[in-house]
Amino acid sequence: MISPDGQVLAEINLGEHATNCAFDGPALYVTATRSADIEASERTGTFWRVDTDAAGGLELIPGRL
């Protein structure tokens, strides 16, 4: 967690290297890999859901790939 002034308040340790994350309400979804120092095509990943006490949230901005 990071305060509005940028101070780290708390960390969630999954024991892996996070590659991406997103909130859906208070639920935090994280993708991770066990080893960050390998070719991207060789990575095996995990998908985590962490229940938090986060309130509110930001509106998602639609985009295109």
XYZ file of N, CA, C and O in Angstrom:
260
model
N 0.848 -1.164 0.000
C 0.000 0.000 0.000
C 0.894 1.227 0.000
O 1.921 1.244 0.669
N 0.458 2.232 -0.722
C 1.208 3.478 -0.803
C 0.288 4.614 -0.396
O -0.859 4.696 -0.847
N 0.786 5.478 0.472
C 0.001 6.624 0.942
C -0.117 7.658 -0.180
O 0.644 7.609 -1.160
N -1.038 8.614 -0.041
C -1.175 9.660 -1.061
C 0.119 10.454 -1.291
O 0.345 10.967 -2.381
N 0.991 10.519 -0.282
C 2.250 11.256 -0.465
C 3.393 10.360 -0.945
O 4.544 10.792 -1.017
N 3.100 9.085 -1.285
C 4.085 8.188 -1.879
C 4.856 7.318 -0.909
O 5.751 6.585 -1.318
N 4.508 7.334 0.370
C 5.195 6.508 1.365
C 4.653 5.077 1.313
O 3.442 4.867 1.271
N 5.552 4.088 1.317
C 5.137 2.679 1.345
C 4.637 2.362 2.744
O 5.374 2.475 3.721
N 3.369 1.950 2.846
C 2.757 1.642 4.138
C 2.775 0.148 4.441
O 2.909 -0.261 5.582
N 2.598 -0.668 3.415
C 2.566 -2.121 3.600
C 2.828 -2.791 2.258
O 2.616 -2.192 1.206
N 3.297 -4.038 2.320
C 3.542 -4.820 1.116
C 2.878 -6.177 1.262
O 2.761 -6.697 2.365
N 2.455 -6.746 0.144
C 1.905 -8.097 0.105
C 2.962 -8.972 -0.553
O 3.296 -8.775 -1.717
N 3.508 -9.916 0.192
C 4.552 -10.789 -0.333
C 3.919 -12.092 -0.805
O 3.387 -12.853 -0.004
N 3.995 -12.349 -2.105
C 3.463 -13.583 -2.672
C 4.536 -14.642 -2.844
O 4.250 -15.757 -3.224
N 5.805 -14.264 -2.600
C 6.893 -15.209 -2.777
C 7.276 -15.408 -4.234
O 8.023 -16.319 -4.563
N 6.754 -14.578 -5.130
C 7.056 -14.637 -6.550
C 7.243 -13.215 -7.056
O 7.059 -12.254 -6.316
N 7.590 -13.075 -8.318
C 7.805 -11.771 -8.927
C 6.523 -11.319 -9.627
O 6.109 -11.934 -10.615
N 5.902 -10.272 -9.113
C 4.671 -9.762 -9.721
C 4.975 -9.199 -11.100
O 5.979 -8.529 -11.306
N 4.101 -9.510 -12.062
C 4.268 -8.998 -13.420
C 3.172 -8.009 -13.800
O 3.367 -7.199 -14.691
N 2.024 -8.078 -13.132
C 0.924 -7.162 -13.407
C -0.078 -7.266 -12.271
O -0.125 -8.266 -11.567
N -0.886 -6.223 -12.102
C -1.915 -6.273 -11.077
C -3.068 -5.348 -11.453
O -2.898 -4.412 -12.229
N -4.247 -5.654 -10.892
C -5.439 -4.844 -11.125
C -6.405 -5.050 -9.972
O -6.492 -6.139 -9.408
N -7.128 -3.992 -9.623
C -8.171 -4.082 -8.605
C -9.527 -4.258 -9.266
O -9.794 -3.715 -10.332
N -10.393 -5.023 -8.618
C -11.813 -5.112 -8.947
C -12.527 -4.947 -7.618
O -12.693 -5.913 -6.869
N -12.892 -3.698 -7.289
C -13.402 -3.411 -5.955
C -12.272 -3.636 -4.964
O -11.134 -3.245 -5.217
N -12.534 -4.324 -3.854
C -11.469 -4.568 -2.884
C -10.570 -5.762 -3.250
O -9.576 -6.000 -2.585
N -10.912 -6.506 -4.302
C -10.104 -7.663 -4.697
C -8.938 -7.210 -5.574
O -9.115 -6.467 -6.531
N -7.742 -7.666 -5.224
C -6.540 -7.375 -5.995
C -6.161 -8.639 -6.758
O -5.984 -9.703 -6.166
N -6.054 -8.532 -8.075
C -5.632 -9.648 -8.915
C -4.196 -9.402 -9.360
O -3.856 -8.300 -9.794
N -3.356 -10.430 -9.224
C -1.933 -10.294 -9.531
C -1.491 -11.472 -10.391
O -1.819 -12.619 -10.086
N -0.754 -11.179 -11.464
C -0.058 -12.239 -12.192
C 1.396 -12.195 -11.739
O 1.934 -11.139 -11.431
N 2.023 -13.362 -11.682
C 3.395 -13.441 -11.176
C 4.141 -14.554 -11.883
O 3.552 -15.416 -12.533
N 5.460 -14.526 -11.746
C 6.321 -15.571 -12.282
C 7.324 -15.972 -11.200
O 7.714 -15.148 -10.378
N 7.692 -17.242 -11.199
C 8.607 -17.731 -10.162
C 10.023 -17.209 -10.369
O 10.751 -16.977 -9.422
N 10.444 -17.059 -11.614
C 11.798 -16.587 -11.902
C 11.715 -15.434 -12.885
O 11.193 -15.592 -13.993
N 12.236 -14.293 -12.505
C 12.179 -13.116 -13.368
C 13.313 -13.093 -14.378
O 13.253 -12.357 -15.354
N 14.350 -13.892 -14.170
C 15.550 -13.824 -15.007
C 15.597 -14.903 -16.083
O 16.633 -15.531 -16.300
N 14.463 -15.135 -16.759
C 14.441 -16.079 -17.875
C 13.725 -15.419 -19.039
O 13.029 -14.415 -18.885
N 13.894 -15.990 -20.208
C 13.237 -15.491 -21.415
C 11.723 -15.472 -21.203
O 11.153 -16.415 -20.647
N 11.078 -14.405 -21.632
C 9.641 -14.241 -21.397
C 8.833 -15.419 -21.930
O 7.857 -15.835 -21.313
N 9.215 -15.994 -23.064
C 8.454 -17.108 -23.638
C 8.582 -18.386 -22.815
O 7.806 -19.318 -22.997
N 9.560 -18.452 -21.898
C 9.771 -19.643 -21.073
C 9.166 -19.521 -19.683
O 9.250 -20.455 -18.888
N 8.588 -18.395 -19.370
C 8.058 -18.184 -18.022
C 6.806 -19.013 -17.784
O 5.977 -19.189 -18.658
N 6.710 -19.517 -16.594
C 5.473 -20.142 -16.135
C 4.899 -19.207 -15.085
O 5.620 -18.691 -14.234
N 3.617 -18.952 -15.166
C 3.045 -17.943 -14.296
C 1.978 -18.459 -13.371
O 1.497 -19.585 -13.489
N 1.637 -17.607 -12.438
C 0.550 -17.873 -11.507
C -0.378 -16.676 -11.507
O -0.005 -15.572 -11.910
N -1.588 -16.902 -11.058
C -2.615 -15.869 -11.005
C -3.187 -15.868 -9.602
O -3.657 -16.903 -9.128
N -3.105 -14.734 -8.921
C -3.511 -14.634 -7.523
C -4.681 -13.679 -7.370
O -4.776 -12.682 -8.074
N -5.540 -13.967 -6.402
C -6.550 -13.021 -5.956
C -6.298 -12.792 -4.470
O -6.230 -13.743 -3.686
N -6.155 -11.521 -4.100
C -5.910 -11.162 -2.710
C -7.058 -10.264 -2.264
O -7.305 -9.218 -2.871
N -7.788 -10.674 -1.243
C -8.862 -9.838 -0.702
C -8.249 -8.771 0.192
O -7.443 -9.073 1.069
N -8.602 -7.525 -0.056
C -8.059 -6.404 0.699
C -9.204 -5.627 1.345
O -10.375 -5.923 1.108
N -8.849 -4.622 2.125
C -9.869 -3.745 2.695
C -9.926 -2.416 1.944
O -10.379 -1.412 2.462
N -9.456 -2.427 0.687
C -9.467 -1.216 -0.132
C -10.895 -0.748 -0.367
O -11.808 -1.548 -0.563
N -11.078 0.548 -0.323
C -12.394 1.140 -0.569
C -12.329 1.996 -1.821
O -11.267 2.473 -2.212
N -13.473 2.190 -2.427
C -13.519 3.050 -3.603
C -12.871 2.377 -4.786
O -13.030 1.202 -5.008
N -12.143 3.135 -5.525
C -11.467 2.608 -6.695
C -11.487 3.637 -7.803
O -12.155 4.661 -7.711
N -10.752 3.363 -8.833
C -10.687 4.247 -9.982
C -11.515 3.657 -11.108
O -11.571 2.443 -11.280
N -12.126 4.530 -11.877
C -12.849 4.047 -13.057
C -11.841 3.536 -14.076
O -10.767 4.115 -14.247
N -12.190 2.430 -14.727
C -11.316 1.909 -15.767
C -11.471 2.765 -17.016
O -12.564 3.222 -17.352
N -10.382 2.992 -17.692
C -10.392 3.775 -18.925
C -10.363 2.787 -20.089
O -9.395 2.042 -20.246
N -11.413 2.776 -20.931
C -11.427 1.846 -22.055
C -10.265 2.133 -23.013
O -9.885 3.290 -23.203
N -9.736 1.101 -23.585
C -8.640 1.273 -24.523
C -8.695 0.230 -25.617
O -9.604 -0.587 -25.672
N -7.711 0.272 -26.465
C -7.614 -0.681 -27.568
C -6.219 -1.237 -27.622
O -5.253 -0.586 -27.246
N -6.104 -2.463 -28.122
C -4.790 -3.064 -28.360
C -4.447 -2.940 -29.814
O -5.252 -2.924 -30.666
